[in-house]
C-alpha cells in the first residue's frame, strides 16, 4: 500500500482532519512505526477524534492494489483541478501578457494529464490491457502514408508518439516527399502542421497547388497558364483540409508554445512535419557545440511526440562524405551532426534518386530506404517521383 500512496501529498486533501490523519501516517512511516490507529492518534494534532478514526478504520474492507491506485489517481486529479481553479481566480486580479498566461495554464493542464502516469504499472496489468485492446479492437489507429509499400511494412502506417526521420542529400526530394505526406495526413482530416525553415509559405503554396492541380510548378512560377490550367487551379483551391504552414518559427520553444496553444483552443495538432532539423535552434542560448545542440533537440522532439501524442516527422540533411562512395545510398552513420538522431528515432528513412548522379537512370525513380525500424524489418521501397509537380507516388504496378 505504501508504494501506491507514496506520490500523495498534503495538498491532495482539503479537509483539515483528513490532512491531519495523512500527516500522522507519514510521521509513523518516517519513524518506522506501524500504521495503526493508536500510533496515528498519538501523532495527530486534532483532539477527541478517537471514535471517528476507529469508525473509519472499521469501515474499510479488503481492497486490491488496483483499487488503491485508482483512488490515489482520483485524489491527485481532484487536487490538480483545485490548483487550476485557484490559479484562474488569482489571475483575474493580476495583469500578465496573454502569451505568459497561456503557457502557465498549459503547464498546469499538462501536469493534470501526467497525474495518471506518475506511478508505475505492474507488468501483469500492462499485458492484460494490451490483450483487452486487441480483443476489443481498441488499439491506436495507424496514420496511413501515401505509399502502400510503406503502410504494409509499418503495420498500417505511422503512429502517434513516433519520431520519424527522413534524410537525404540536397536535390533528392525531401521537401517533395514531406509535402506529399502532409497532404495525405490532412486528407485524413488530421490537423497537420508543416514547419518550413527553408522555403516560404508562398513557395510551399506553389508546390501544393501544383500537386493538387497537376500543373507543372515551372508554369506556376512563370505564370504561364492556359485557360485549361486556370480551370484546374480554380478547382484545386477548393481543397479545404486541415493543413497549416508556418515559416516564421525557428526554435523548439516556439514549436512547443504553438502546440500548447492549439490544445487550449481545442484544435490539437495531430501530426507535425519539420523541414528541416539542421536549420532549427534549440531552447538553450549557450551550447558547447552544434553537435550537442542537435542531440538535445533530437531528444526534445522525441519527448514532444510522446507528450502531445502525435507523429513528429523530421527532415534531415546528410553528410557530404557519402558523395565520395561508389554506392551513394545513405547509411545511418551519414546523418549530419549527431548520432543521437538515429538513436531517438523510431523510423529512419533515406531518399535516393540514382538520376542525380547518373544521367542514364530514370528521373522518375525514387528509393525510399527504411534503414531503421524500431518495431519491425527494414525495407527498400521504389516510388515514382514526379519532378514537374513535386509529388511522390506509388510506383506502378504494386503487389501490395
mmCIF file with all atom_site columns, C-alpha atoms in Angstrom, residues 307-394:
data_model
loop_
_atom_site.group_PDB
_atom_site.id
_atom_site.type_symbol
_atom_site.label_atom_id
_atom_site.label_alt_id
_atom_site.label_comp_id
_atom_site.label_asym_id
_atom_site.label_entity_id
_atom_site.label_seq_id
_atom_site.pdbx_PDB_ins_code
_atom_site.Cartn_x
_atom_site.Cartn_y
_atom_site.Cartn_z
_atom_site.occupancy
_atom_site.B_iso_or_equiv
_atom_site.pdbx_formal_charge
_atom_site.auth_seq_id
_atom_site.auth_comp_id
_atom_site.auth_asym_id
_atom_site.auth_atom_id
_atom_site.pdbx_PDB_model_num
ATOM 1  C CA . UNK A 1 307 ? 3.809  14.415 -24.736 1.00 0.00 ? 307 UNK A CA 1
ATOM 2  C CA . UNK A 1 308 ? 1.465  15.676 -27.459 1.00 0.00 ? 308 UNK A CA 1
ATOM 3  C CA . UNK A 1 309 ? 0.660  12.167 -28.735 1.00 0.00 ? 309 UNK A CA 1
ATOM 4  C CA . UNK A 1 310 ? 1.443  12.787 -32.395 1.00 0.00 ? 310 UNK A CA 1
ATOM 5  C CA . UNK A 1 311 ? 3.938  11.649 -35.014 1.00 0.00 ? 311 UNK A CA 1
ATOM 6  C CA . UNK A 1 312 ? 6.830  14.068 -35.470 1.00 0.00 ? 312 UNK A CA 1
ATOM 7  C CA . UNK A 1 313 ? 8.334  13.840 -38.955 1.00 0.00 ? 313 UNK A CA 1
ATOM 8  C CA . UNK A 1 314 ? 11.735 15.496 -39.256 1.00 0.00 ? 314 UNK A CA 1
ATOM 9  C CA . UNK A 1 315 ? 13.636 16.133 -42.461 1.00 0.00 ? 315 UNK A CA 1
ATOM 10 C CA . UNK A 1 316 ? 17.374 15.851 -42.076 1.00 0.00 ? 316 UNK A CA 1
ATOM 11 C CA . UNK A 1 317 ? 20.467 16.688 -44.107 1.00 0.00 ? 317 UNK A CA 1
ATOM 12 C CA . UNK A 1 318 ? 23.156 14.059 -44.637 1.00 0.00 ? 318 UNK A CA 1
ATOM 13 C CA . UNK A 1 319 ? 26.931 14.374 -44.623 1.00 0.00 ? 319 UNK A CA 1
ATOM 14 C CA . UNK A 1 320 ? 28.509 15.118 -47.991 1.00 0.00 ? 320 UNK A CA 1
ATOM 15 C CA . UNK A 1 321 ? 31.123 12.404 -47.399 1.00 0.00 ? 321 UNK A CA 1
ATOM 16 C CA . UNK A 1 322 ? 28.709 9.857  -48.898 1.00 0.00 ? 322 UNK A CA 1
ATOM 17 C CA . UNK A 1 323 ? 29.275 11.588 -52.252 1.00 0.00 ? 323 UNK A CA 1
ATOM 18 C CA . UNK A 1 324 ? 32.761 10.067 -52.365 1.00 0.00 ? 324 UNK A CA 1
ATOM 19 C CA . UNK A 1 325 ? 31.461 6.495  -52.178 1.00 0.00 ? 325 UNK A CA 1
ATOM 20 C CA . UNK A 1 326 ? 30.798 4.419  -55.257 1.00 0.00 ? 326 UNK A CA 1
ATOM 21 C CA . UNK A 1 327 ? 27.373 3.408  -53.942 1.00 0.00 ? 327 UNK A CA 1
ATOM 22 C CA . UNK A 1 328 ? 25.862 6.664  -52.719 1.00 0.00 ? 328 UNK A CA 1
ATOM 23 C CA . UNK A 1 329 ? 22.876 5.144  -50.960 1.00 0.00 ? 329 UNK A CA 1
ATOM 24 C CA . UNK A 1 330 ? 22.928 6.541  -47.410 1.00 0.00 ? 330 UNK A CA 1
ATOM 25 C CA . UNK A 1 331 ? 23.701 4.729  -44.161 1.00 0.00 ? 331 UNK A CA 1
ATOM 26 C CA . UNK A 1 332 ? 22.631 5.663  -40.626 1.00 0.00 ? 332 UNK A CA 1
ATOM 27 C CA . UNK A 1 333 ? 26.140 6.971  -39.983 1.00 0.00 ? 333 UNK A CA 1
ATOM 28 C CA . UNK A 1 334 ? 25.609 9.593  -42.719 1.00 0.00 ? 334 UNK A CA 1
ATOM 29 C CA . UNK A 1 335 ? 23.178 11.640 -40.607 1.00 0.00 ? 335 UNK A CA 1
ATOM 30 C CA . UNK A 1 336 ? 24.763 15.042 -40.148 1.00 0.00 ? 336 UNK A CA 1
ATOM 31 C CA . UNK A 1 337 ? 25.934 16.464 -36.798 1.00 0.00 ? 337 UNK A CA 1
ATOM 32 C CA . UNK A 1 338 ? 24.581 13.855 -34.392 1.00 0.00 ? 338 UNK A CA 1
ATOM 33 C CA . UNK A 1 339 ? 24.363 10.143 -33.753 1.00 0.00 ? 339 UNK A CA 1
ATOM 34 C CA . UNK A 1 340 ? 21.569 10.824 -31.256 1.00 0.00 ? 340 UNK A CA 1
ATOM 35 C CA . UNK A 1 341 ? 19.083 11.299 -34.097 1.00 0.00 ? 341 UNK A CA 1
ATOM 36 C CA . UNK A 1 342 ? 19.293 7.686  -35.222 1.00 0.00 ? 342 UNK A CA 1
ATOM 37 C CA . UNK A 1 343 ? 19.036 6.533  -31.591 1.00 0.00 ? 343 UNK A CA 1
ATOM 38 C CA . UNK A 1 344 ? 15.950 8.616  -30.750 1.00 0.00 ? 344 UNK A CA 1
ATOM 39 C CA . UNK A 1 345 ? 14.069 7.946  -33.984 1.00 0.00 ? 345 UNK A CA 1
ATOM 40 C CA . UNK A 1 346 ? 11.534 5.140  -34.271 1.00 0.00 ? 346 UNK A CA 1
ATOM 41 C CA . UNK A 1 347 ? 11.791 5.152  -38.063 1.00 0.00 ? 347 UNK A CA 1
ATOM 42 C CA . UNK A 1 348 ? 14.641 6.434  -40.224 1.00 0.00 ? 348 UNK A CA 1
ATOM 43 C CA . UNK A 1 349 ? 14.102 6.777  -43.981 1.00 0.00 ? 349 UNK A CA 1
ATOM 44 C CA . UNK A 1 350 ? 16.635 7.820  -46.595 1.00 0.00 ? 350 UNK A CA 1
ATOM 45 C CA . UNK A 1 351 ? 15.903 9.184  -50.061 1.00 0.00 ? 351 UNK A CA 1
ATOM 46 C CA . UNK A 1 352 ? 17.952 8.132  -53.040 1.00 0.00 ? 352 UNK A CA 1
ATOM 47 C CA . UNK A 1 353 ? 17.495 9.019  -56.709 1.00 0.00 ? 353 UNK A CA 1
ATOM 48 C CA . UNK A 1 354 ? 20.138 7.500  -58.936 1.00 0.00 ? 354 UNK A CA 1
ATOM 49 C CA . UNK A 1 355 ? 19.365 10.014 -61.683 1.00 0.00 ? 355 UNK A CA 1
ATOM 50 C CA . UNK A 1 356 ? 21.016 12.735 -59.565 1.00 0.00 ? 356 UNK A CA 1
ATOM 51 C CA . UNK A 1 357 ? 24.341 11.005 -60.212 1.00 0.00 ? 357 UNK A CA 1
ATOM 52 C CA . UNK A 1 358 ? 23.701 9.036  -63.410 1.00 0.00 ? 358 UNK A CA 1
ATOM 53 C CA . UNK A 1 359 ? 22.053 10.694 -66.403 1.00 0.00 ? 359 UNK A CA 1
ATOM 54 C CA . UNK A 1 360 ? 21.007 7.366  -67.909 1.00 0.00 ? 360 UNK A CA 1
ATOM 55 C CA . UNK A 1 361 ? 18.875 6.477  -64.861 1.00 0.00 ? 361 UNK A CA 1
ATOM 56 C CA . UNK A 1 362 ? 15.157 7.252  -64.813 1.00 0.00 ? 362 UNK A CA 1
ATOM 57 C CA . UNK A 1 363 ? 14.433 10.681 -63.300 1.00 0.00 ? 363 UNK A CA 1
ATOM 58 C CA . UNK A 1 364 ? 11.120 9.343  -62.003 1.00 0.00 ? 364 UNK A CA 1
ATOM 59 C CA . UNK A 1 365 ? 12.545 6.562  -59.841 1.00 0.00 ? 365 UNK A CA 1
ATOM 60 C CA . UNK A 1 366 ? 12.990 7.257  -56.146 1.00 0.00 ? 366 UNK A CA 1
ATOM 61 C CA . UNK A 1 367 ? 14.120 4.811  -53.489 1.00 0.00 ? 367 UNK A CA 1
ATOM 62 C CA . UNK A 1 368 ? 12.707 5.301  -50.007 1.00 0.00 ? 368 UNK A CA 1
ATOM 63 C CA . UNK A 1 369 ? 15.070 3.303  -47.816 1.00 0.00 ? 369 UNK A CA 1
ATOM 64 C CA . UNK A 1 370 ? 13.764 2.301  -44.388 1.00 0.00 ? 370 UNK A CA 1
ATOM 65 C CA . UNK A 1 371 ? 17.123 1.995  -42.617 1.00 0.00 ? 371 UNK A CA 1
ATOM 66 C CA . UNK A 1 372 ? 15.820 1.788  -39.040 1.00 0.00 ? 372 UNK A CA 1
ATOM 67 C CA . UNK A 1 373 ? 12.526 0.295  -37.891 1.00 0.00 ? 373 UNK A CA 1
ATOM 68 C CA . UNK A 1 374 ? 12.200 0.033  -34.121 1.00 0.00 ? 374 UNK A CA 1
ATOM 69 C CA . UNK A 1 375 ? 9.233  -2.323 -34.306 1.00 0.00 ? 375 UNK A CA 1
ATOM 70 C CA . UNK A 1 376 ? 9.839  -4.248 -37.498 1.00 0.00 ? 376 UNK A CA 1
ATOM 71 C CA . UNK A 1 377 ? 12.051 -5.018 -40.507 1.00 0.00 ? 377 UNK A CA 1
ATOM 72 C CA . UNK A 1 378 ? 13.998 -2.609 -42.668 1.00 0.00 ? 378 UNK A CA 1
ATOM 73 C CA . UNK A 1 379 ? 12.870 -2.188 -46.267 1.00 0.00 ? 379 UNK A CA 1
ATOM 74 C CA . UNK A 1 380 ? 13.650 -0.536 -49.576 1.00 0.00 ? 380 UNK A CA 1
ATOM 75 C CA . UNK A 1 381 ? 10.606 0.870  -51.393 1.00 0.00 ? 381 UNK A CA 1
ATOM 76 C CA . UNK A 1 382 ? 10.705 2.023  -55.010 1.00 0.00 ? 382 UNK A CA 1
ATOM 77 C CA . UNK A 1 383 ? 8.444  5.042  -55.595 1.00 0.00 ? 383 UNK A CA 1
ATOM 78 C CA . UNK A 1 384 ? 7.525  7.314  -58.510 1.00 0.00 ? 384 UNK A CA 1
ATOM 79 C CA . UNK A 1 385 ? 8.913  10.843 -58.316 1.00 0.00 ? 385 UNK A CA 1
ATOM 80 C CA . UNK A 1 386 ? 7.134  13.446 -60.410 1.00 0.00 ? 386 UNK A CA 1
ATOM 81 C CA . UNK A 1 387 ? 9.529  16.376 -60.528 1.00 0.00 ? 387 UNK A CA 1
ATOM 82 C CA . UNK A 1 388 ? 7.126  18.531 -62.537 1.00 0.00 ? 388 UNK A CA 1
ATOM 83 C CA . UNK A 1 389 ? 4.570  18.641 -59.714 1.00 0.00 ? 389 UNK A CA 1
ATOM 84 C CA . UNK A 1 390 ? 6.892  17.748 -56.788 1.00 0.00 ? 390 UNK A CA 1
ATOM 85 C CA . UNK A 1 391 ? 4.796  14.674 -55.983 1.00 0.00 ? 391 UNK A CA 1
ATOM 86 C CA . UNK A 1 392 ? 5.899  11.244 -54.753 1.00 0.00 ? 392 UNK A CA 1
ATOM 87 C CA . UNK A 1 393 ? 3.529  8.377  -55.561 1.00 0.00 ? 393 UNK A CA 1
ATOM 88 C CA . UNK A 1 394 ? 3.455  4.601  -55.533 1.00 0.00 ? 394 UNK A CA 1
#
